[in-house]
Amino acid sequence: MKIKIGEKILEKINQYINLGDYSKIGVLTDKIIASFWLNNLKKGLKNDFLLISINPGEEEKNLKTLAKIWQKLLENYFDRKSLLINFGGGVISDLGGLAASTYMRGIDYINLPTTILAAVDASIGGKTGINFLGVKNLIGTFYEPKMILVDTNVFSSLPKREFISGFGEIIKHAIIFDKKYFDFLFNTNNIFAPKNLKKTLQWSIKIKTEVVKKDKKEKGLRKILNFGHTFGHAIESLSFTTKKPLFHGEAVAVGMMAESYIAYKLGILKKDDFLLIEEIIKKYQLFQKINLAKGDLKDLMVKDKKNINQKILFALPERIGRAIFNVRVPEKIINLAIDYISL
Ligand SMILES: NC(=O)c1ccc[n+]([C@@H]2O[C@H](COP(=O)([O-])OP(=O)(O)OC[C@H]3O[C@@H](n4cnc5c(N)ncnc54)[C@H](O)[C@@H]3O)[C@@H](O)[C@H]2O)c1
Ligand SMILES: [Zn+2]
């Protein structure tokens, strides 16, 4: 699988994809992204493609929208030699990846991420999915894109909160895998400047790809990517029932605080490292204490689909740059961590 990061990739996408190799090309995107960037992509694709534009938002990751995509492909005579380009955030790459992996038993697809989160996380690793009966990502496949093309220009239209939220995953990569990366994120002041941003995206993409390559189906090592997510998913879900819903990366940041605290309390992580983790989360303005029902939070964690036999298993840092997985944590310590992140 090829990955390319650069500027103005949309306009010259024909230099990266051999358009002639495909019988048809479809572009799946959402209406917000289309309003900002579709014209740029049109240039690169020489206007010759089928546009499938859906409403923005997580709610679109459903069976009905998936069926609509299949239908559009069929009505427009897409065959096995067709290509789907997922042009958007994680919602688009999850949904489009699943559509591509199932249509005619699988056609080629390319991810063109437009959010930081999608660039460093959702577009890599081949996990596709939709939500079903209220359960997130319940239905999905492992199916890798042919290529990932990151045009750094597109991030200029991202709302600031959306942009920063993506740094939750970026910080996670550093904590679980690479102390040097952590130091770079910690010590660089203008991290959002184009040169630093490009370096950051490259670094994170390398880490995620490396981890996934070693364990495609999440039987072992890939689980370290779940650091911050056992708490994070529960916090994210619960926050949707309040007046202050959190973005994924924001919830993961609080989750990382809770889970680092657990690692510290279990004696796995030194206090100095724990404090550094807290510091970096503060530096990226992702530090916050939450006001959510503690019992509900624990309930949601027990139901997490990563659990086996309802036992909560955590991925925890043992020092900055290294993590372990499948750690069982006594309920007492989980309660302490909930207290620690609560207002
Ligand atoms: N498959 C995986 O491995 C994986 C990993 C992480 C997350 N995910 C999934 O990703 C999804 C979240 O992705 P997301 O955070 O990218 O959210 P998203 O796709 O919903 O995008 C967020 C919002 O930003 C808008 N937007 C996107 N790009 C823009 C741009 N360049 N300029 C202006 N607005 C833009 C979108 O229209 C949308 O309203 C979740 O469904 C999650 O489950 C999947
Ligand atoms: Zn995540």
CSV table of C-alpha atoms and ligand atoms in Angstrom, one decimal:
chain,number,residue,atom,x,y,z
A,1,MET,CA,0.0,0.0,0.0
A,2,LYS,CA,1.3,3.4,-1.0
A,3,ILE,CA,1.1,6.5,1.2
A,4,LYS,CA,1.9,10.0,-0.1
A,5,ILE,CA,1.8,13.3,1.9
A,6,GLY,CA,2.1,16.6,0.2
A,7,GLU,CA,0.5,19.8,-1.0
A,8,LYS,CA,-2.0,20.2,-3.8
A,9,ILE,CA,-2.4,16.5,-4.3
A,10,LEU,CA,-6.1,16.9,-5.2
A,11,GLU,CA,-5.3,19.0,-8.3
A,12,LYS,CA,-2.7,16.5,-9.6
A,13,ILE,CA,-4.2,13.3,-8.3
A,14,ASN,CA,-3.8,11.9,-11.9
A,15,GLN,CA,-0.1,11.8,-11.2
A,16,TYR,CA,-0.6,9.4,-8.3
A,17,ILE,CA,-3.4,7.2,-9.7
A,18,ASN,CA,-3.3,5.7,-13.1
A,19,LEU,CA,-6.8,6.6,-14.0
A,20,GLY,CA,-6.7,4.6,-17.1
A,21,ASP,CA,-6.4,1.4,-15.1
A,22,TYR,CA,-10.0,1.7,-13.9
A,23,SER,CA,-13.3,1.2,-15.8
A,24,LYS,CA,-15.1,3.7,-13.6
A,25,ILE,CA,-14.2,6.1,-10.7
A,26,GLY,CA,-16.5,7.1,-7.9
A,27,VAL,CA,-15.9,9.8,-5.3
A,28,LEU,CA,-17.6,9.4,-2.0
A,29,THR,CA,-17.6,12.6,0.1
A,30,ASP,CA,-19.9,14.7,2.3
A,31,LYS,CA,-21.5,18.0,1.5
A,32,ILE,CA,-19.3,20.1,3.7
A,33,ILE,CA,-16.1,18.8,2.2
A,34,ALA,CA,-17.5,19.0,-1.3
A,35,SER,CA,-18.3,22.7,-0.8
A,36,PHE,CA,-14.7,23.4,0.1
A,37,TRP,CA,-12.6,21.1,-2.0
A,38,LEU,CA,-14.5,19.3,-4.7
A,39,ASN,CA,-13.5,21.8,-7.4
A,40,ASN,CA,-9.9,21.1,-6.7
A,41,LEU,CA,-10.4,17.4,-7.0
A,42,LYS,CA,-12.4,17.8,-10.2
A,43,LYS,CA,-9.3,19.3,-11.8
A,44,GLY,CA,-7.2,16.3,-10.9
A,45,LEU,CA,-9.8,13.8,-12.0
A,46,LYS,CA,-10.5,15.7,-15.3
A,47,ASN,CA,-14.1,15.8,-14.3
A,48,ASP,CA,-14.6,12.2,-15.2
A,49,PHE,CA,-16.1,10.5,-12.1
A,50,LEU,CA,-19.4,9.7,-10.4
A,51,LEU,CA,-20.0,11.9,-7.3
A,52,ILE,CA,-21.7,10.3,-4.3
A,53,SER,CA,-22.1,13.1,-1.8
A,54,ILE,CA,-23.8,12.3,1.5
A,55,ASN,CA,-24.8,14.4,4.5
A,56,PRO,CA,-22.0,15.0,7.0
A,57,GLY,CA,-22.0,13.3,10.4
A,58,GLU,CA,-21.6,10.0,12.3
A,59,GLU,CA,-25.4,9.2,11.7
A,60,GLU,CA,-24.6,8.5,8.1
A,61,LYS,CA,-22.6,5.4,9.1
A,62,ASN,CA,-25.6,3.3,8.7
A,63,LEU,CA,-27.0,0.4,6.6
A,64,LYS,CA,-29.3,2.7,4.6
A,65,THR,CA,-26.6,5.0,3.4
A,66,LEU,CA,-24.4,2.0,2.7
A,67,ALA,CA,-27.2,0.5,0.5
A,68,LYS,CA,-27.5,3.9,-1.2
A,69,ILE,CA,-23.9,3.8,-2.2
A,70,TRP,CA,-24.1,0.2,-3.5
A,71,GLN,CA,-27.2,1.2,-5.5
A,72,LYS,CA,-25.4,4.3,-7.0
A,73,LEU,CA,-22.5,2.1,-8.0
A,74,LEU,CA,-24.8,-0.5,-9.6
A,75,GLU,CA,-26.9,2.1,-11.4
A,76,ASN,CA,-23.8,3.6,-12.9
A,77,TYR,CA,-22.4,0.3,-14.1
A,78,PHE,CA,-19.5,0.0,-11.7
A,79,ASP,CA,-17.8,-3.3,-12.2
A,80,ARG,CA,-14.9,-5.2,-10.6
A,81,LYS,CA,-12.4,-2.9,-12.3
A,82,SER,CA,-13.8,0.2,-10.8
A,83,LEU,CA,-12.3,2.4,-8.1
A,84,LEU,CA,-13.9,4.2,-5.2
A,85,ILE,CA,-12.1,7.3,-3.7
A,86,ASN,CA,-13.1,8.1,-0.1
A,87,PHE,CA,-12.7,11.8,0.1
A,88,GLY,CA,-13.4,12.9,3.7
A,89,GLY,CA,-13.0,12.2,7.4
A,90,GLY,CA,-13.3,8.9,9.2
A,91,VAL,CA,-17.0,8.7,8.6
A,92,ILE,CA,-16.4,8.6,4.8
A,93,SER,CA,-13.4,6.2,5.0
A,94,ASP,CA,-15.2,3.8,7.3
A,95,LEU,CA,-18.4,3.8,5.2
A,96,GLY,CA,-16.7,3.9,1.8
A,97,GLY,CA,-14.2,1.3,2.8
A,98,LEU,CA,-17.1,-1.1,3.7
A,99,ALA,CA,-18.9,-0.3,0.5
A,100,ALA,CA,-15.8,-1.0,-1.5
A,101,SER,CA,-15.0,-4.2,0.3
A,102,THR,CA,-18.5,-5.6,-0.2
A,103,TYR,CA,-19.5,-4.4,-3.7
A,104,MET,CA,-19.0,-7.3,-6.1
A,105,ARG,CA,-17.0,-8.9,-3.3
A,106,GLY,CA,-14.5,-6.1,-3.3
A,107,ILE,CA,-13.3,-3.3,-5.6
A,108,ASP,CA,-10.2,-1.1,-5.2
A,109,TYR,CA,-10.4,2.0,-3.1
A,110,ILE,CA,-8.2,4.9,-2.1
A,111,ASN,CA,-8.5,7.1,0.9
A,112,LEU,CA,-8.1,10.8,0.6
A,113,PRO,CA,-8.4,12.0,4.3
A,114,THR,CA,-9.6,15.5,5.0
A,115,THR,CA,-9.4,15.5,8.8
A,116,ILE,CA,-6.3,15.1,11.0
A,117,LEU,CA,-7.9,12.1,12.6
A,118,ALA,CA,-8.6,10.4,9.3
A,119,ALA,CA,-5.1,11.2,8.1
A,120,VAL,CA,-3.3,9.6,11.0
A,121,ASP,CA,-5.8,7.0,12.1
A,122,ALA,CA,-9.1,6.2,10.4
A,123,SER,CA,-7.7,6.0,6.8
A,124,ILE,CA,-4.9,3.6,7.8
A,125,GLY,CA,-5.2,0.0,8.7
A,126,GLY,CA,-8.1,-1.3,6.7
A,127,LYS,CA,-10.8,-1.3,9.4
A,128,THR,CA,-14.1,-0.4,7.8
A,129,GLY,CA,-17.5,-0.2,9.3
A,130,ILE,CA,-21.0,1.2,10.1
A,131,ASN,CA,-22.9,1.5,13.3
A,132,PHE,CA,-25.8,-0.9,13.8
A,133,LEU,CA,-28.6,-1.1,16.4
A,134,GLY,CA,-26.9,1.6,18.4
A,135,VAL,CA,-23.5,-0.2,18.5
A,136,LYS,CA,-20.6,1.7,17.0
A,137,ASN,CA,-18.7,-0.1,14.2
A,138,LEU,CA,-20.6,-3.3,14.8
A,139,ILE,CA,-20.7,-4.3,11.2
A,140,GLY,CA,-17.4,-4.0,9.2
A,141,THR,CA,-14.5,-5.7,7.5
A,142,PHE,CA,-10.8,-5.6,7.4
A,143,TYR,CA,-10.0,-4.4,3.8
A,144,GLU,CA,-7.0,-2.2,3.0
A,145,PRO,CA,-7.0,0.7,0.6
A,146,LYS,CA,-4.8,0.6,-2.4
A,147,MET,CA,-3.3,4.0,-1.5
A,148,ILE,CA,-3.6,6.8,1.0
A,149,LEU,CA,-3.1,10.3,-0.3
A,150,VAL,CA,-2.8,13.1,2.2
A,151,ASP,CA,-3.2,16.6,0.8
A,152,THR,CA,-2.2,18.9,3.6
A,153,ASN,CA,-3.9,21.9,2.0
A,154,VAL,CA,-7.3,20.5,2.9
A,155,PHE,CA,-6.7,20.9,6.6
A,156,SER,CA,-6.9,24.7,6.3
A,157,SER,CA,-10.7,24.6,6.3
A,158,LEU,CA,-11.0,22.4,9.3
A,159,PRO,CA,-12.6,24.1,12.3
A,160,LYS,CA,-10.0,24.6,15.0
A,161,ARG,CA,-11.6,22.3,17.5
A,162,GLU,CA,-11.8,19.5,14.9
A,163,PHE,CA,-8.1,20.1,14.1
A,164,ILE,CA,-6.9,19.9,17.7
A,165,SER,CA,-9.0,16.9,18.5
A,166,GLY,CA,-7.0,15.0,15.9
A,167,PHE,CA,-4.0,15.6,18.1
A,168,GLY,CA,-5.4,13.2,20.7
A,169,GLU,CA,-4.5,10.3,18.5
A,170,ILE,CA,-1.1,11.9,17.6
A,171,ILE,CA,-0.1,12.2,21.2
A,172,LYS,CA,-1.3,8.6,21.7
A,173,HIS,CA,1.1,7.4,19.0
A,174,ALA,CA,4.0,9.1,20.7
A,175,ILE,CA,3.1,7.7,24.2
A,176,ILE,CA,2.7,4.1,23.1
A,177,PHE,CA,5.5,3.9,20.6
A,178,ASP,CA,8.1,6.6,20.3
A,179,LYS,CA,9.8,8.6,23.0
A,180,LYS,CA,11.6,10.8,20.3
A,181,TYR,CA,8.3,11.6,18.8
A,182,PHE,CA,6.9,12.5,22.2
A,183,ASP,CA,9.9,14.9,22.8
A,184,PHE,CA,9.3,16.4,19.3
A,185,LEU,CA,5.6,17.1,20.1
A,186,PHE,CA,6.5,18.3,23.6
A,187,ASN,CA,9.3,20.7,22.6
A,188,THR,CA,8.1,22.1,19.3
A,189,ASN,CA,6.3,25.3,19.7
A,190,ASN,CA,4.7,26.0,16.4
A,191,ILE,CA,3.6,22.5,15.7
A,192,PHE,CA,0.8,23.6,13.4
A,193,ALA,CA,3.2,25.4,11.0
A,194,PRO,CA,3.2,23.5,7.6
A,195,LYS,CA,6.6,22.0,7.9
A,196,ASN,CA,6.1,20.7,11.4
A,197,LEU,CA,2.6,19.5,10.7
A,198,LYS,CA,3.8,17.5,7.7
A,199,LYS,CA,6.6,15.9,9.9
A,200,THR,CA,4.0,15.1,12.5
A,201,LEU,CA,1.6,13.5,10.1
A,202,GLN,CA,4.4,11.5,8.5
A,203,TRP,CA,5.6,10.3,11.9
A,204,SER,CA,2.2,9.3,13.1
A,205,ILE,CA,1.3,7.6,9.9
A,206,LYS,CA,4.5,5.6,10.1
A,207,ILE,CA,3.8,4.5,13.6
A,208,LYS,CA,0.2,3.4,12.8
A,209,THR,CA,1.3,1.6,9.6
A,210,GLU,CA,4.1,-0.2,11.4
A,211,VAL,CA,1.9,-1.4,14.2
A,212,VAL,CA,-0.9,-2.5,11.9
A,213,LYS,CA,1.6,-4.3,9.6
A,214,LYS,CA,2.7,-6.5,12.4
A,215,ASP,CA,-0.8,-7.4,13.5
A,216,LYS,CA,-3.5,-6.7,10.9
A,217,LYS,CA,-6.4,-8.4,12.7
A,218,GLU,CA,-5.7,-7.1,16.1
A,219,LYS,CA,-4.7,-10.3,17.8
A,220,GLY,CA,-1.9,-8.8,19.8
A,221,LEU,CA,0.3,-5.7,19.3
A,222,ARG,CA,-2.3,-3.7,17.4
A,223,LYS,CA,-4.2,-3.5,20.7
A,224,ILE,CA,-1.7,-0.9,22.0
A,225,LEU,CA,-3.5,1.5,19.7
A,226,ASN,CA,-6.5,1.2,22.0
A,227,PHE,CA,-4.7,3.1,24.7
A,228,GLY,CA,-7.0,5.8,26.0
A,229,HIS,CA,-9.9,4.2,24.2
A,230,THR,CA,-11.5,2.0,26.8
A,231,PHE,CA,-12.2,5.1,28.9
A,232,GLY,CA,-12.3,7.3,25.8
A,233,HIS,CA,-15.2,5.4,24.0
A,234,ALA,CA,-17.3,5.4,27.2
A,235,ILE,CA,-16.6,9.1,27.8
A,236,GLU,CA,-17.4,9.9,24.2
A,237,SER,CA,-20.7,7.9,24.2
A,238,LEU,CA,-21.9,9.3,27.5
A,239,SER,CA,-21.0,12.9,26.5
A,240,PHE,CA,-23.5,12.6,23.6
A,241,THR,CA,-26.3,12.4,26.1
A,242,THR,CA,-25.2,15.7,27.6
A,243,LYS,CA,-25.2,19.3,26.4
A,244,LYS,CA,-21.5,19.1,25.8
A,245,PRO,CA,-20.7,16.3,23.4
A,246,LEU,CA,-17.0,15.6,23.0
A,247,PHE,CA,-15.1,14.9,19.8
A,248,HIS,CA,-13.4,11.6,19.6
A,249,GLY,CA,-9.8,12.9,20.1
A,250,GLU,CA,-11.0,15.0,23.1
A,251,ALA,CA,-12.5,12.0,24.7
A,252,VAL,CA,-9.4,9.9,24.0
A,253,ALA,CA,-7.3,12.6,25.6
A,254,VAL,CA,-9.3,12.3,28.9
A,255,GLY,CA,-9.2,8.5,28.4
A,256,MET,CA,-5.4,8.6,28.2
A,257,MET,CA,-5.3,10.6,31.4
A,258,ALA,CA,-7.5,8.0,33.2
A,259,GLU,CA,-5.5,5.1,31.8
A,260,SER,CA,-2.1,6.6,32.5
A,261,TYR,CA,-3.3,7.2,36.1
A,262,ILE,CA,-4.2,3.5,36.2
A,263,ALA,CA,-0.8,2.5,35.0
A,264,TYR,CA,0.8,4.8,37.6
A,265,LYS,CA,-1.4,3.4,40.4
A,266,LEU,CA,-0.6,-0.2,39.4
A,267,GLY,CA,3.1,0.6,39.6
A,268,ILE,CA,3.6,0.0,35.8
A,269,LEU,CA,4.3,3.7,35.0
A,270,LYS,CA,6.7,6.0,36.9
A,271,LYS,CA,5.2,9.1,38.4
A,272,ASP,CA,7.5,11.4,36.3
A,273,ASP,CA,6.2,9.8,33.1
A,274,PHE,CA,2.7,10.1,34.3
A,275,LEU,CA,3.2,13.8,34.9
A,276,LEU,CA,4.7,14.3,31.5
A,277,ILE,CA,1.7,12.7,29.9
A,278,GLU,CA,-0.5,15.1,31.8
A,279,GLU,CA,1.7,18.0,30.7
A,280,ILE,CA,1.6,17.2,27.0
A,281,ILE,CA,-2.2,16.8,27.1
A,282,LYS,CA,-2.4,20.2,28.7
A,283,LYS,CA,0.0,21.7,26.1
A,284,TYR,CA,-2.4,20.6,23.3
A,285,GLN,CA,-5.4,22.1,25.2
A,286,LEU,CA,-6.9,18.7,25.5
A,287,PHE,CA,-6.8,18.5,29.3
A,288,GLN,CA,-10.2,18.6,31.0
A,289,LYS,CA,-12.1,17.1,33.9
A,290,ILE,CA,-15.5,15.7,33.1
A,291,ASN,CA,-18.9,15.7,34.7
A,292,LEU,CA,-20.4,12.4,33.8
A,293,ALA,CA,-22.3,9.8,35.8
A,294,LYS,CA,-19.6,7.5,37.2
A,295,GLY,CA,-21.8,4.3,37.3
A,296,ASP,CA,-22.8,4.8,33.6
A,297,LEU,CA,-19.2,5.3,32.6
A,298,LYS,CA,-18.2,2.0,34.2
A,299,ASP,CA,-21.2,0.2,32.7
A,300,LEU,CA,-20.2,1.4,29.2
A,301,MET,CA,-16.7,0.2,29.7
A,302,VAL,CA,-17.9,-3.3,30.6
A,303,LYS,CA,-19.9,-3.4,27.4
A,304,ASP,CA,-17.0,-2.3,25.2
A,305,LYS,CA,-16.7,-4.7,22.2
A,306,LYS,CA,-13.0,-5.1,22.8
A,307,ASN,CA,-13.7,-7.1,26.0
A,308,ILE,CA,-13.8,-10.8,26.1
A,309,ASN,CA,-16.2,-12.4,28.6
A,310,GLN,CA,-17.0,-9.0,29.9
A,311,LYS,CA,-13.6,-8.5,31.3
A,312,ILE,CA,-12.2,-5.1,30.8
A,313,LEU,CA,-8.7,-5.3,29.3
A,314,PHE,CA,-6.6,-2.2,29.1
A,315,ALA,CA,-3.6,-1.1,26.9
A,316,LEU,CA,-1.4,0.8,29.2
A,317,PRO,CA,1.9,2.7,28.9
A,318,GLU,CA,4.8,1.3,30.9
A,319,ARG,CA,7.0,4.2,30.0
A,320,ILE,CA,6.8,7.0,27.4
A,321,GLY,CA,7.3,5.3,24.1
A,322,ARG,CA,6.2,1.8,25.1
A,323,ALA,CA,2.9,0.2,26.0
A,324,ILE,CA,1.6,-3.2,27.0
A,325,PHE,CA,-1.8,-4.7,26.4
A,326,ASN,CA,-4.4,-7.2,27.8
A,327,VAL,CA,-3.9,-5.8,31.3
A,328,ARG,CA,-6.7,-6.6,33.8
A,329,VAL,CA,-7.3,-3.9,36.3
A,330,PRO,CA,-8.9,-4.3,39.7
A,331,GLU,CA,-12.3,-2.4,40.0
A,332,LYS,CA,-10.9,-0.4,42.9
A,333,ILE,CA,-8.3,1.2,40.6
A,334,ILE,CA,-10.8,1.8,37.8
A,335,ASN,CA,-12.9,3.7,40.4
A,336,LEU,CA,-9.9,5.8,41.4
A,337,ALA,CA,-9.2,6.7,37.8
A,338,ILE,CA,-12.8,7.7,37.3
A,339,ASP,CA,-12.5,10.0,40.3
A,340,TYR,CA,-9.3,11.4,39.0
A,341,ILE,CA,-10.8,12.5,35.7
A,342,SER,CA,-14.1,13.7,37.2
A,343,LEU,CA,-14.9,17.3,38.3
B,1,LIG,N1,-11.4,2.7,10.8
B,1,LIG,C1,-10.6,3.2,11.8
B,1,LIG,O1,-9.5,2.6,12.0
B,1,LIG,C2,-11.0,4.4,12.5
B,1,LIG,C3,-10.1,5.0,13.4
B,1,LIG,C4,-10.5,6.1,14.1
B,1,LIG,C5,-11.8,6.7,13.8
B,1,LIG,N2,-12.6,6.1,13.0
B,1,LIG,C6,-14.0,6.6,12.7
B,1,LIG,O2,-13.8,7.9,12.2
B,1,LIG,C7,-15.0,8.7,12.4
B,1,LIG,C8,-14.6,10.1,12.9
B,1,LIG,O3,-13.9,10.7,11.9
B,1,LIG,P1,-13.6,12.2,11.8
B,1,LIG,O4,-13.2,12.7,13.2
B,1,LIG,O5,-12.7,12.5,10.7
B,1,LIG,O6,-15.0,12.8,11.6
B,1,LIG,P2,-16.0,13.1,10.4
B,1,LIG,O7,-15.6,12.3,9.2
B,1,LIG,O8,-17.3,13.1,10.9
B,1,LIG,O9,-15.6,14.6,10.0
B,1,LIG,C9,-15.8,15.6,11.0
B,1,LIG,C10,-16.6,16.8,10.4
B,1,LIG,O10,-15.6,17.7,9.7
B,1,LIG,C11,-16.1,18.0,8.4
B,1,LIG,N3,-14.9,18.1,7.6
B,1,LIG,C12,-14.1,17.0,7.2
B,1,LIG,N4,-13.0,17.5,6.6
B,1,LIG,C13,-13.1,18.8,6.5
B,1,LIG,C14,-12.3,19.9,6.0
B,1,LIG,N5,-11.1,19.6,5.4
B,1,LIG,N6,-12.7,21.1,6.1
B,1,LIG,C15,-13.9,21.4,6.8
B,1,LIG,N7,-14.7,20.5,7.3
B,1,LIG,C16,-14.3,19.2,7.2
B,1,LIG,C17,-17.0,16.9,8.1
B,1,LIG,O11,-17.9,17.3,7.1
B,1,LIG,C18,-17.7,16.5,9.4
B,1,LIG,O12,-18.7,17.4,9.6
B,1,LIG,C19,-15.8,7.9,13.5
B,1,LIG,O13,-16.9,7.4,12.9
B,1,LIG,C20,-14.8,6.8,13.9
B,1,LIG,O14,-15.5,5.6,14.3
B,1,LIG,C21,-12.3,5.0,12.3
B,2,ZN,ZN,-9.3,6.7,18.2
